[in-house]
Coordinates of C-alpha atoms in Angstrom, one line a residue:
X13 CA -125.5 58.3 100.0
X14 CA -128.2 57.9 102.7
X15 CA -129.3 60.5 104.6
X16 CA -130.4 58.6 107.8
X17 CA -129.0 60.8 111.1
X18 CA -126.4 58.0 112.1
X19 CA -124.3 56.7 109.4
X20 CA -122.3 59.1 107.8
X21 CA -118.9 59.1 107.8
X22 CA -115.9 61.4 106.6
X23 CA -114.7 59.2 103.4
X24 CA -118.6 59.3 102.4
X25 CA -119.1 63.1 102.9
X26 CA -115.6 63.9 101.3
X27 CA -116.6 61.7 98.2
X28 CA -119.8 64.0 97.9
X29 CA -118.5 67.4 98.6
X30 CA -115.3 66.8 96.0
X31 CA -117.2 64.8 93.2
X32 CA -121.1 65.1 93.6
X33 CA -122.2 64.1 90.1
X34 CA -121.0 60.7 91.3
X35 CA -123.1 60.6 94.5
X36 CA -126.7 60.4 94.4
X37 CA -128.1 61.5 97.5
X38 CA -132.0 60.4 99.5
X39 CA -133.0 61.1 102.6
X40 CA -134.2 57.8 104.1
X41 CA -137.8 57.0 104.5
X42 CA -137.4 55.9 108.2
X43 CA -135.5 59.5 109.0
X44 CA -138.3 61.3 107.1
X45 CA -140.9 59.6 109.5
X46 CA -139.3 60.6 112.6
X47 CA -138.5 63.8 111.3
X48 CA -143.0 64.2 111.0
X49 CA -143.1 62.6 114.4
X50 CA -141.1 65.5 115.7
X51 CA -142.6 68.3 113.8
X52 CA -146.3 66.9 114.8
X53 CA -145.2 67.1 118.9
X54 CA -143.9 70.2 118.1
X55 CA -147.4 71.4 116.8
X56 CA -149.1 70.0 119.3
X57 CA -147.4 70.9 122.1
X58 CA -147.9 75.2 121.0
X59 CA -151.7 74.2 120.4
X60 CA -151.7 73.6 124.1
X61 CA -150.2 77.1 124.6
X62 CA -146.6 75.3 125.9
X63 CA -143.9 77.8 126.7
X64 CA -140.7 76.4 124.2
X65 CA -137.8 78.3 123.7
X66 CA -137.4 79.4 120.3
X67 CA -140.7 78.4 119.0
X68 CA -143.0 80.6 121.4
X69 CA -140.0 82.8 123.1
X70 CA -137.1 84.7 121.4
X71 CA -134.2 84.3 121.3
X72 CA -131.1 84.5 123.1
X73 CA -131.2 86.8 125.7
X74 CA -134.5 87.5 124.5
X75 CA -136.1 84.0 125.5
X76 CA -138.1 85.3 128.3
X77 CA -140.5 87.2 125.9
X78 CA -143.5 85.7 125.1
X79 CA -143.9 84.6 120.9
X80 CA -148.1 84.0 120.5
X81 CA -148.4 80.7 118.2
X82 CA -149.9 83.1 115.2
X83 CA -146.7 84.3 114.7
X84 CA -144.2 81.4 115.2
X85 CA -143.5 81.4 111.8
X86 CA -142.4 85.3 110.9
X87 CA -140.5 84.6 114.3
X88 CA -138.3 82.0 111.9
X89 CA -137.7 84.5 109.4
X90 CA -136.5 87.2 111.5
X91 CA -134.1 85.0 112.7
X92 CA -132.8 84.6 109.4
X93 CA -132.7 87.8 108.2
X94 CA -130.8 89.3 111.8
X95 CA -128.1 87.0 111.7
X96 CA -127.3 88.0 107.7
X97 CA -124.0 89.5 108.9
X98 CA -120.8 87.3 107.8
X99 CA -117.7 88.5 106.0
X100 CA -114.3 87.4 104.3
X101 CA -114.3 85.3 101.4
X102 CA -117.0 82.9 100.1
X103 CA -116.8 78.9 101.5
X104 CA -115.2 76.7 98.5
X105 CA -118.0 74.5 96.9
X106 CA -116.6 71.3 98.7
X107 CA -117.1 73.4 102.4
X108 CA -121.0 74.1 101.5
X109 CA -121.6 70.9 100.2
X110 CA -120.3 69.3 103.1
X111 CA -122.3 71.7 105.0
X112 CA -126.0 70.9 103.5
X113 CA -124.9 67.3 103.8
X114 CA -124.3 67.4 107.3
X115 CA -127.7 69.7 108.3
X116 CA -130.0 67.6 106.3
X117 CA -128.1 64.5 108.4
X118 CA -128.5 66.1 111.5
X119 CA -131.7 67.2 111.1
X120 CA -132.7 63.3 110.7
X121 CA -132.4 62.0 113.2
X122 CA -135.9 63.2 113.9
X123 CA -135.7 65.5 117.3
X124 CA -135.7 68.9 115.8
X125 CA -139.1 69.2 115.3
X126 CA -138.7 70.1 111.6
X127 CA -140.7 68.4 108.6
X128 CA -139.6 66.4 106.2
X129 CA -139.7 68.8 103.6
X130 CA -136.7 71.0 105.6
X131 CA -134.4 67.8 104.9
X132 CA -135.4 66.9 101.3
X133 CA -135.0 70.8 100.3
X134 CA -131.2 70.1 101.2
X135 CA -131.0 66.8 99.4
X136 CA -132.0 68.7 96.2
X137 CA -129.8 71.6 96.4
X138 CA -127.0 68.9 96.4
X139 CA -128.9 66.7 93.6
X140 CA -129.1 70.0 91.2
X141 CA -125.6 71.3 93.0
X142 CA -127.4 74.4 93.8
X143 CA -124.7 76.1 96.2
X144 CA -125.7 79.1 98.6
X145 CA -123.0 81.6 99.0
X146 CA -121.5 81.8 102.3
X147 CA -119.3 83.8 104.0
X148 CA -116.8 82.4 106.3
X149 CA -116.2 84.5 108.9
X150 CA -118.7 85.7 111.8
X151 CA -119.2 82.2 113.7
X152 CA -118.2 82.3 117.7
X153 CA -119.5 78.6 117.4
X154 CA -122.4 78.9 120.0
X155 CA -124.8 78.5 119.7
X156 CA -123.7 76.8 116.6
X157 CA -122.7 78.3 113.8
X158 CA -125.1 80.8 113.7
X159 CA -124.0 83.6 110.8
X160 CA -122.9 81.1 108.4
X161 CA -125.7 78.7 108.8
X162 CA -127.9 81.7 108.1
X163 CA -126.9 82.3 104.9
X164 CA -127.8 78.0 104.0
X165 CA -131.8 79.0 105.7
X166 CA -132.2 81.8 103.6
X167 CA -131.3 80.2 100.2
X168 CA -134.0 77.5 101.4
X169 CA -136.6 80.5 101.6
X170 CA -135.4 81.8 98.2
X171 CA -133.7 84.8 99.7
X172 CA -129.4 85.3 99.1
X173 CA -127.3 84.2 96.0
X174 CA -126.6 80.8 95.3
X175 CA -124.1 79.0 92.8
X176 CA -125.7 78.0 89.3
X177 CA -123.0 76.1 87.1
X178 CA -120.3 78.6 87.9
X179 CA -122.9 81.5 87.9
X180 CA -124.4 83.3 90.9
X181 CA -127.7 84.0 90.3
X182 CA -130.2 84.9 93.2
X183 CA -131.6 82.1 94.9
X184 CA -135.5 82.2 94.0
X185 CA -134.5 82.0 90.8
X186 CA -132.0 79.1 90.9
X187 CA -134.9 77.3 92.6
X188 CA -137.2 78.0 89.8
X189 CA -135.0 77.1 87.7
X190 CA -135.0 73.7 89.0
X191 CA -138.3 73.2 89.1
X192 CA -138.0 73.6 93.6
X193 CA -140.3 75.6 95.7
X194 CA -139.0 78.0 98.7
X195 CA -139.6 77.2 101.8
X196 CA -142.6 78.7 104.1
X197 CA -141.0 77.9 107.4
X198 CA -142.9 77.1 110.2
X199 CA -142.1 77.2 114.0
X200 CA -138.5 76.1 115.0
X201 CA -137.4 74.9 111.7
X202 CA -135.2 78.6 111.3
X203 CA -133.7 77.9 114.8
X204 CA -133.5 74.0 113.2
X205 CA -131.6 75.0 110.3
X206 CA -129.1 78.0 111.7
X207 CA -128.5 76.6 115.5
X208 CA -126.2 73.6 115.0
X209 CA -122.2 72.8 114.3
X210 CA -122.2 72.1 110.4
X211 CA -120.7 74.4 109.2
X212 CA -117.7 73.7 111.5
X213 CA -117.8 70.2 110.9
X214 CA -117.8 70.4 107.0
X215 CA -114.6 72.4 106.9
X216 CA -113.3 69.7 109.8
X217 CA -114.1 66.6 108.0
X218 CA -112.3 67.7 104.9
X219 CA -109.4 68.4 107.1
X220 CA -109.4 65.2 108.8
X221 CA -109.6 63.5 105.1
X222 CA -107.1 65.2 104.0
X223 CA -104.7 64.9 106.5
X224 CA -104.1 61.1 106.1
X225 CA -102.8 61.3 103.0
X226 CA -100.7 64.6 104.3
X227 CA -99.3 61.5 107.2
X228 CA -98.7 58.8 104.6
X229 CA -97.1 61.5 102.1
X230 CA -94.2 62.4 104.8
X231 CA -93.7 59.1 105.2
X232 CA -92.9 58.6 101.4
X233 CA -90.7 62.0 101.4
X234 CA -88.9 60.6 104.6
X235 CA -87.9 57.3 102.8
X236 CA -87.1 59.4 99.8
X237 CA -84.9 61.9 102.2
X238 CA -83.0 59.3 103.9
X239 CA -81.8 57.7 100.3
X240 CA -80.9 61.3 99.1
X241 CA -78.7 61.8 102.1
X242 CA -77.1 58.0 102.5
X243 CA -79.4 57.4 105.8
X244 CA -80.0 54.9 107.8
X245 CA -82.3 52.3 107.9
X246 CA -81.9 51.3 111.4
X247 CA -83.6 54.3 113.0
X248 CA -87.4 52.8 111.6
X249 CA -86.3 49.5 112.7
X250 CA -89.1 47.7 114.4
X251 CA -87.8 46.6 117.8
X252 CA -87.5 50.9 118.5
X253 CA -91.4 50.7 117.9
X254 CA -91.4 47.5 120.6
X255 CA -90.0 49.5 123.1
X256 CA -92.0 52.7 122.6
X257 CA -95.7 51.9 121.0
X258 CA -97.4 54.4 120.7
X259 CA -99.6 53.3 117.9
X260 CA -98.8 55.8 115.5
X261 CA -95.4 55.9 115.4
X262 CA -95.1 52.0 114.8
X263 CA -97.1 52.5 112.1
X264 CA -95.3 55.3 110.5
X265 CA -91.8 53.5 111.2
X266 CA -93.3 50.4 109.8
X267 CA -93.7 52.1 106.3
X268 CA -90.9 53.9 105.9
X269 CA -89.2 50.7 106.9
X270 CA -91.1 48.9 103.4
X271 CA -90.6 51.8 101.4
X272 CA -86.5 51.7 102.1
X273 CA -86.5 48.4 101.9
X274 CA -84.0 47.2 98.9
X275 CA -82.5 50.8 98.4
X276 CA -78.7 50.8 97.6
X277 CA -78.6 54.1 99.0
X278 CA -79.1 53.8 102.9
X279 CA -76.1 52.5 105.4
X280 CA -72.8 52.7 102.9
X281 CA -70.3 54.6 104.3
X282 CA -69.7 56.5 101.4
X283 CA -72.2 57.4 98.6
X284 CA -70.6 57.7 94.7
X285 CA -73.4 58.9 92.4
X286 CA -73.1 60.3 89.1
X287 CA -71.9 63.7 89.9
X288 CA -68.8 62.1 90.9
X289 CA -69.0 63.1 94.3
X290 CA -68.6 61.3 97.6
X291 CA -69.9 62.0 101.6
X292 CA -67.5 62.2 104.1
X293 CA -67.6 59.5 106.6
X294 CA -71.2 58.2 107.4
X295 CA -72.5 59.4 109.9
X296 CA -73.8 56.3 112.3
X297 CA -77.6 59.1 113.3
X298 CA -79.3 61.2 111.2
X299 CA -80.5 64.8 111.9
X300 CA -83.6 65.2 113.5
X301 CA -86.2 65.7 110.9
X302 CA -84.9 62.1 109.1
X303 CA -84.4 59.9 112.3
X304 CA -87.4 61.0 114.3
X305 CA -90.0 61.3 111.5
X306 CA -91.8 58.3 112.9
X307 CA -91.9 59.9 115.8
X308 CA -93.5 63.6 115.0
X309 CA -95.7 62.0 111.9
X310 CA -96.7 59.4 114.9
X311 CA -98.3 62.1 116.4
X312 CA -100.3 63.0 113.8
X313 CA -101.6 59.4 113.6
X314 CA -102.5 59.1 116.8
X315 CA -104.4 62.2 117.0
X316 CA -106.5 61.4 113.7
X317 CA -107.5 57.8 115.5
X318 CA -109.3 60.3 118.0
X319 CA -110.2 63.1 115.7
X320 CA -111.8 61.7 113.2
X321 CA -114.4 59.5 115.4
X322 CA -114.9 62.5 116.9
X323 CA -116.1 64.4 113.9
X324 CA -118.3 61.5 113.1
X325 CA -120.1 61.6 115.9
X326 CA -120.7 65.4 115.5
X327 CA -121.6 64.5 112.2
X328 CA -124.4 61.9 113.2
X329 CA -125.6 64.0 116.1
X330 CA -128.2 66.5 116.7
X331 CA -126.4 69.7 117.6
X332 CA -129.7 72.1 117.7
X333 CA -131.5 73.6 120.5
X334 CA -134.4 72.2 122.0
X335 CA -135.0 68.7 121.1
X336 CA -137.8 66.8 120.9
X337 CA -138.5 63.2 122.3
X338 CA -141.3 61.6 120.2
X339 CA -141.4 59.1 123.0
X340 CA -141.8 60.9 126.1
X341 CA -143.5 64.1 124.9
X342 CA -141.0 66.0 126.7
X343 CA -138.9 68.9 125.2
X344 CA -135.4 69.3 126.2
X345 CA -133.4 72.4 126.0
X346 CA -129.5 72.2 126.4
X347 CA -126.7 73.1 124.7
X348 CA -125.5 70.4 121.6
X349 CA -124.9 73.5 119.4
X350 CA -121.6 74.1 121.3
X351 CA -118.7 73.3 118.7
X352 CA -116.1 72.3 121.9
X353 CA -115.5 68.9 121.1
X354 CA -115.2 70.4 117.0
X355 CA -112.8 73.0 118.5
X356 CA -110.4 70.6 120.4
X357 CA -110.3 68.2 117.4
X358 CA -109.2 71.2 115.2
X359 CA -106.8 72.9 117.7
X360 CA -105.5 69.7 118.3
X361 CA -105.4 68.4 114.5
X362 CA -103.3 71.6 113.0
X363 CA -100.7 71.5 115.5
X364 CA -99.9 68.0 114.7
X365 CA -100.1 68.9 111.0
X366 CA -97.9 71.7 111.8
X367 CA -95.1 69.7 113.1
X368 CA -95.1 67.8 109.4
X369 CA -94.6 71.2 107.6
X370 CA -91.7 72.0 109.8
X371 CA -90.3 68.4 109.4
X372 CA -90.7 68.6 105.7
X373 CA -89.2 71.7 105.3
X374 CA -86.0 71.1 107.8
X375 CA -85.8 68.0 105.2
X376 CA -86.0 70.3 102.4
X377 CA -83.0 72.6 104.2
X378 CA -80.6 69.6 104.2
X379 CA -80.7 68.4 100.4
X380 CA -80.6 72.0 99.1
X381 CA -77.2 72.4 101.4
X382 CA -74.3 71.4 100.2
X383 CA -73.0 72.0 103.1
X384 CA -75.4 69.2 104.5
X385 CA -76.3 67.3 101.7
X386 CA -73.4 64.8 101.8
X387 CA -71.9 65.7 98.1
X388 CA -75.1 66.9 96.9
X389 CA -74.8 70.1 94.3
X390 CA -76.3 73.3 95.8
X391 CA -79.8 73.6 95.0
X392 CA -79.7 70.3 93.8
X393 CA -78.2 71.9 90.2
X394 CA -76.3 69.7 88.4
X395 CA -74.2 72.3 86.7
X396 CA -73.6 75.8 88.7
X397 CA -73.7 78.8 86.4
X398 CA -76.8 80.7 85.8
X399 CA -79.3 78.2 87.1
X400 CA -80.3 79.0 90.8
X401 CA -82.5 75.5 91.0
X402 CA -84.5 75.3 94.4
X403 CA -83.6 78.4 95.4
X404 CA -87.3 80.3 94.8
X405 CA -88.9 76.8 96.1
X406 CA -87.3 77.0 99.5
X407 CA -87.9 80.2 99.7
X408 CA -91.3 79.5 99.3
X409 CA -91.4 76.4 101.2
X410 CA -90.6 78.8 104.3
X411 CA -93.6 81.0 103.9
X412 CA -95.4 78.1 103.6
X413 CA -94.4 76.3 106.6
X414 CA -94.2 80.0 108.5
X415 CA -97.8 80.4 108.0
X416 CA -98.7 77.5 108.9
X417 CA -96.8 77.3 112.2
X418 CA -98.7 80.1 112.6
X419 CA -102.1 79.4 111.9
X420 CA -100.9 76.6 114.5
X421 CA -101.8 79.1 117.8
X422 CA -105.1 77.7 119.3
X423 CA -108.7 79.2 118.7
X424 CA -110.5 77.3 122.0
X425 CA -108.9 79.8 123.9
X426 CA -110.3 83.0 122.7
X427 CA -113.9 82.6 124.1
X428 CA -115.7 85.8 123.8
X429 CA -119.2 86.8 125.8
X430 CA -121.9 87.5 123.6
X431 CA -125.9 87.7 123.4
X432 CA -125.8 90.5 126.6
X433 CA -123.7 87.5 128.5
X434 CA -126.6 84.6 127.4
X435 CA -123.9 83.2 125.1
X436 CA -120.8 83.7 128.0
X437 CA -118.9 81.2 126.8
X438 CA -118.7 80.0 123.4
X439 CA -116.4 77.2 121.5
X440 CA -114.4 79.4 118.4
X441 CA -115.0 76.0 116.8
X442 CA -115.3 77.2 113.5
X443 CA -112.1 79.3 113.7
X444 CA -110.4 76.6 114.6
X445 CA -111.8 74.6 111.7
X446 CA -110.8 77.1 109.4
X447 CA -107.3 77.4 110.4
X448 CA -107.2 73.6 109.9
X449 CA -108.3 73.5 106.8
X450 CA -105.8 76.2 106.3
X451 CA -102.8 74.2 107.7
X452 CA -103.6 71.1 105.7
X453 CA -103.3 73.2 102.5
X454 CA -100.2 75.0 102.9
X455 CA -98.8 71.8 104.1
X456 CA -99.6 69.9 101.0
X457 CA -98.0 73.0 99.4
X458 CA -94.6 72.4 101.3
X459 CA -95.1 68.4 100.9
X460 CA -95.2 69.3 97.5
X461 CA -91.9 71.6 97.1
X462 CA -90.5 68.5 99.3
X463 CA -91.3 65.9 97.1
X464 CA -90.2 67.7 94.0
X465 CA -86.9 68.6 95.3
X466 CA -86.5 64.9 96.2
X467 CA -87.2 63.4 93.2
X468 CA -84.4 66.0 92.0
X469 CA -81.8 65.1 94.4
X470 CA -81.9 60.6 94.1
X471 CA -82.0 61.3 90.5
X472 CA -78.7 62.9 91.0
X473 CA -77.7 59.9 93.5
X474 CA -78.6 57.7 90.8
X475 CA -82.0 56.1 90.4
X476 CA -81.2 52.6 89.4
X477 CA -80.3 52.5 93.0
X478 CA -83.4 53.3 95.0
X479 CA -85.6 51.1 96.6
X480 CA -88.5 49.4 94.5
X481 CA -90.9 51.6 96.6
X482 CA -89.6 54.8 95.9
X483 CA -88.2 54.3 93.0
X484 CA -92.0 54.1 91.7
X485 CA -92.7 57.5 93.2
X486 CA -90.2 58.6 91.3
X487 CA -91.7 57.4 88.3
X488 CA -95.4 59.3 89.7
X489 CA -93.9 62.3 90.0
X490 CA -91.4 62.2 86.8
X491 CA -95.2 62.1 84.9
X492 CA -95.9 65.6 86.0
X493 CA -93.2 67.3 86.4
X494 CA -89.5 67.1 85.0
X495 CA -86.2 67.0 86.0
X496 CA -84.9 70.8 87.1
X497 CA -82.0 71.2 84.8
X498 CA -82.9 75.4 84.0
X499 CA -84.2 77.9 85.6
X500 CA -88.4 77.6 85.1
X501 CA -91.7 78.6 86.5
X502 CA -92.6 76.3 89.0
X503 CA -96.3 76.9 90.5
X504 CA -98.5 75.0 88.2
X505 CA -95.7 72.0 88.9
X506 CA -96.5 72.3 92.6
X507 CA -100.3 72.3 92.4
X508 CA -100.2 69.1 90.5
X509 CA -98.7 67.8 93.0
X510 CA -100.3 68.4 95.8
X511 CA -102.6 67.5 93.8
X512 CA -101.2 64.1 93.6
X513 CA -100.5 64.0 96.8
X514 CA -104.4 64.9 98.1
X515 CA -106.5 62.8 95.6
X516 CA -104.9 59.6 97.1
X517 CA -102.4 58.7 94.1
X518 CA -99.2 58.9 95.5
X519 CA -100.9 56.2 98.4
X520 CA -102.8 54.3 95.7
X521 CA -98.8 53.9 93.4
X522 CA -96.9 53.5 97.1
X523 CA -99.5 50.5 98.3
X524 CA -99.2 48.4 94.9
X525 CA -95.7 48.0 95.9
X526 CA -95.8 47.7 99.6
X527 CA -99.6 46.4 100.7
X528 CA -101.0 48.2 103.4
X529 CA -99.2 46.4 107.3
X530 CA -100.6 44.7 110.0
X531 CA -97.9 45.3 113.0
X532 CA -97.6 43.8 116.5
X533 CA -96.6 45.6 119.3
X534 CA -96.2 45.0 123.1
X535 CA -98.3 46.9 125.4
X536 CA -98.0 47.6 128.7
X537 CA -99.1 44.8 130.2
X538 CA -97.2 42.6 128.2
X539 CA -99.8 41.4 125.5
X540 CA -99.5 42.1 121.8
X541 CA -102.1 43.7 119.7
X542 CA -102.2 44.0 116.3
X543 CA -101.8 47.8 115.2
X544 CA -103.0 48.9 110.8

C-alpha cells in the first residue's frame, strides 16, 4: 500500500486493518516532498512573525491570543495532553489501524505543514503493528475528531499505552522496543495530527466494506427463503426492474433471480417434502419481506454507490485546519475537519442496513411458524418432543434486530455548542460512525441466525430439489455447522457464520455458480444503460 494523499480506497484500507502482516505499507517519496514543502512555508512564514491560527495563536476560542515562535512547540504538546479525556471501551485493532492509515494519508497530501517524519512515524507503527489504545467515545466530530485523535499524537510522542503482540505496554517503550524514536513536535504538527475526520472515517470504511457482503448475503437468504416457503419466482422477474430502475433494486432482483433459477421448489402449487406434509393452496404473492426484498436490499445498494465514494474522498482529503499552499505562499483557514458529509453517509448507511435486519428477521418469523411456514414443523424440528429447535435463535434474532433498529435513530441531529460557542455547530460524525459499525454487526448476527435456520428448513423440503445456486450454500454452511436435530449450544455456530458471511465466502461459493451480471435497464429518457 502507498501512502500518497489520493489513492486510497476502502477494499485497500480494509485489507490492511483486518490482515496487516500481508500489507506492506511506504509512504511515497513524492508525498514526502510535498509534505517538506509545507512544513518549510510553515517555518518560514513564523520567522517573519506571521499571525497563523494554531501555530502562533491558541486554540479554539482561544485563537486571538498571541503564541511567540519560541514556544510553538510546547503549544503542540499542551494540545495533546488537554484533550486526553475519552471514555467507553477501547477501538478494535482493525478501527486504529484504519485510523493511522488514513492520518498518515491525509497528512500527504502535503498542505498541513507537518514533516515527513509525522507521516513515516505512522507507517511504522502499522509496519511493527504497534497499536495506541483509544477510547471511543468523546468525539463531537468538529473540529475533527479531536479526543480520539489525541490519544494516536500522544503514542507518537511516546506518552499513553499502546498494543504490543496482545500486550499493553506504555508507549515509549513499545517504540524502543522497535528500535523508533518519539516524536519532538514542532509547530502545527499536534493540531496536524488531532484536528481531522479519521477516526470517523476508519470506523466508516469498515462499515461501508462490510455492508456489501451484508446486501449480497440477504439476497442469498431471500432465494433460500422463497424455496423454503414454495415462492415465487415471478416477483424478481426482470421486466418489474424495467419498469421501476432504480439501480439497486435491478441488481438485487437480478440475483436472486440466478440464484432460484433451476429450484424445484418455487411456483408448484403444492409442496410434498419429506415430512410428508403439504401447503395449502399456493398463494399467487408472497409476504412482504420475500416479494419486496429487491426492493428494501435495493436501497441499500443504492445508498453504498453514494456512500462509499464519499468516504473515499474523505479518505484522500485533507480534513485539518489551516492549510498550506506551497504554491501561493498563502495560508488558508476553514473548516475540512467537519465530519458532515462522514455523518450523513453513516446516518444514511445504518438505516438502510436496518431495514435488512428487519427483513431478515420477518423471514426468520415465517419458516419458524407453522402457522406460516406452509407444512413446515414448528421451529423447523423434525420430531416435536423435547427439542425446542429455533426457539432461543429467534429469540435472539429479535434483540438483535431490536437493537439495531435502534441504533438506526440519527446522530446529525444532535449538534451540541462547544469551545464557549467557537465550535456552535458540530457534525456527531463519529457517533454516527459508531452506530454503523454497530448495525452492520448485529446485522451479520441476525443474517447469521437467518441463514442457519434456512439451511434447516430446505433440508426439510428436500435438498435434491434446490436450485444449483443454493443448493451450494447449503453445502457452505453444512461445513460449519450441522443440521439441528437436538437441542445444542448455538453461539460459536453463529459467529462462524457471520463469519462466513463478512470474509467474502458465502459471495466468493455464490459467484462460482452464478458469475457476477451485467443488467440493462431503461431510463427515463428511454435509453438503456448497463447496470453491475
Amino acid at each position: 500500500m502507498l501512502i500518497d494523499g489520493f489513492t486510497l480506497d476502502v477494499a485497500a484500507l480494509t485489507r490492511l486493518a483486518r490482515d496487516p502482516a500481508r500489507t506492506r505499507v511506504t509512504l511515497d517519496p513524492q508525498a514526502a516532498g510535498r509534505m517538506k514543502a509545507s512544513a518549510d512555508l510553515k517555518d518560514r512564514l513564523v520567522d517573519e512573525g506571521a499571525v497563523i491560527y494554531g501555530v502562533t495563536t491558541g486554540f479554539g476560542d482561544s485563537a486571538h491570543r498571541r503564541v511567540s515562535a519560541g514556544r510553538a512547540s510546547a503549544l503542540q504538546d499542551g494540545l495533546i495532553q488537554f484533550l486526553l479525556t475519552g471514555a467507553g471501551s477501547r477501538c478494535p485493532d482493525e478501527v486504529v489501524r484504519a485510523m493511522i492509515a488514513i492520518r498518515a494519508n491525509c497528512l500527504a497530501r502535503g498542505v498541513s505543514a507537518a514533516r515527513p517524519e509525522v507521516a513515516e512515524l505512522l507507517v511504522a507503527l502499522l509496519e511493527h503493528d504497534l497499536l495506541p489504545e483509544v477510547p471511543e467515545r468523546g468525539s463531537v466530530g468538529a473540529s475533527g475528531d479531536l479526543v480520539p485523535s489525541s490519544y494516536l499524537a500522544a503514542a507518537l510522542v511516546g506518552e499513553g499505552q499502546v498494543r504490543l503482540r496482545g500486550r499493553t505496554v506504555p508507549a515509549a517503550e513499545a517504540l524502543h522496543a522497535r528500535g523508533l524514536e518519539p516524536l519532538v513536535l514542532r509547530a502545527k504538527e499536534g493540531l496536524a495530527l488531532v484536528n481531522g475526520t479519521s477516526f470517523m472515517t476508519a470506523y466508516a470504511a469498515l462499515a461501508v466494506h462490510d455492508a456489501h457482503r451484508l446486501a449480497f448475503a440477504a439476497e442469498v437468504c431471500t432465494a433460500l427463503a422463497s424455496q423454503a416457503l414454495g415462492g415465487n419466482a415471478h416477483h424478481f422477474a426482470a421486466f418489474l426492474g424495467e419498469h421501476k430502475p432504480h439501480p439497486g433494486q435491478v441488481r438485487s432482483a437480478s440475483h436472486i433471480h440466478q440464484f432460484l433459477a433451476g429450484s424445484a421448489l418455487t411456483g408448484v402449487s403444492a409442496i410434498e417434502d419429506r415430512i410428508g406434509s403439504a401447503t395449502a393452496e399456493r398463494r399467487i404473492q408472497d409476504r412482504y419481506s420475500v416479494r419486496c426484498a429487491p426492493q428494501v436490499i435495493g436501497v441499500l445498494h443504492d445508498t453504498l454507490a453514494w456512500v462509499e465514494p464519499w468516504v473515499e474522498r474523505e479518505i484522500n482529503s485533507a480534513n485539518d485546519n489551516p492549510l498550506f499552499d506551497t504554491a501561493s505562499g498563502e495560508v488558508f483557514s476553514g473548516g475540512n475537519f467537519y465530519g458532515g458529509h462522514i455523518a450523513q453517509a453513516m446516518d444514511s448507511l445504518k438505516v438502510a442496513v436496518a431495514g435488512i435486519t428487519d427483513l431478515l428477521d420477518r423471514q426468520l418469523a415465517q419458516v419458524v411458524d407453522e402457522k406460516l411456514s406452509g407444512g413446515l414443523p414448528s421451529n423447523l424440528v423434525p420430531e416435536g418432543g423435547t427439542a425446542h429447535g429455533y426457539k432461543g435463535m429467534q429469540i435472539a434474532c429479535s434483540s438483535f434486530a431490536a437493537e439495531a433498529l435502534k441504533q438506526a435513530a440519527p446522530a446529525t441531529v444532535f449538534s451540541r455548542s462547544t469551545e464557549a460557542h467557537n465550535q456552535d455547530k458540530v457534525s456527531m460524525g463519529s457517533i454516527a460512525a459508531r452506530d454503523s459499525r454497530t448495525v452492520v454487526e448485529l446485522t451479520a448476527h441476525v443474517t447469521a441466525v437467518v441463514l442457519h435456520a434456512l439451511c434447516q428448513a430446505v433440508e426439510l423440503r428436500g435438498v435434491d430439489r434446490l436450485s444449483p445456486a443454493t443448493k451450494e450454500v447449503w453445502k457452505l454452511v453444512r461445513e460449519h455447522v450441522a443440521f439441528l436435530d437436538a437441542d445444542r449450544p448455538l453461539d460459536q455456530e453463529l459467529d462462524a457464520l457471520a463469519g462466513v458471511i463478512l470474509s467474502g465466502e458465502l459471495e466468493a461459493t455464490c459467484h462460482q455458480q452464478t458469475p457476477p451480471d451485467r443488467i440493462d435497464v431503461e431510463t427515463a429518457d428511454g435509453t438503456r444503460r448497463t447496470v453491475r
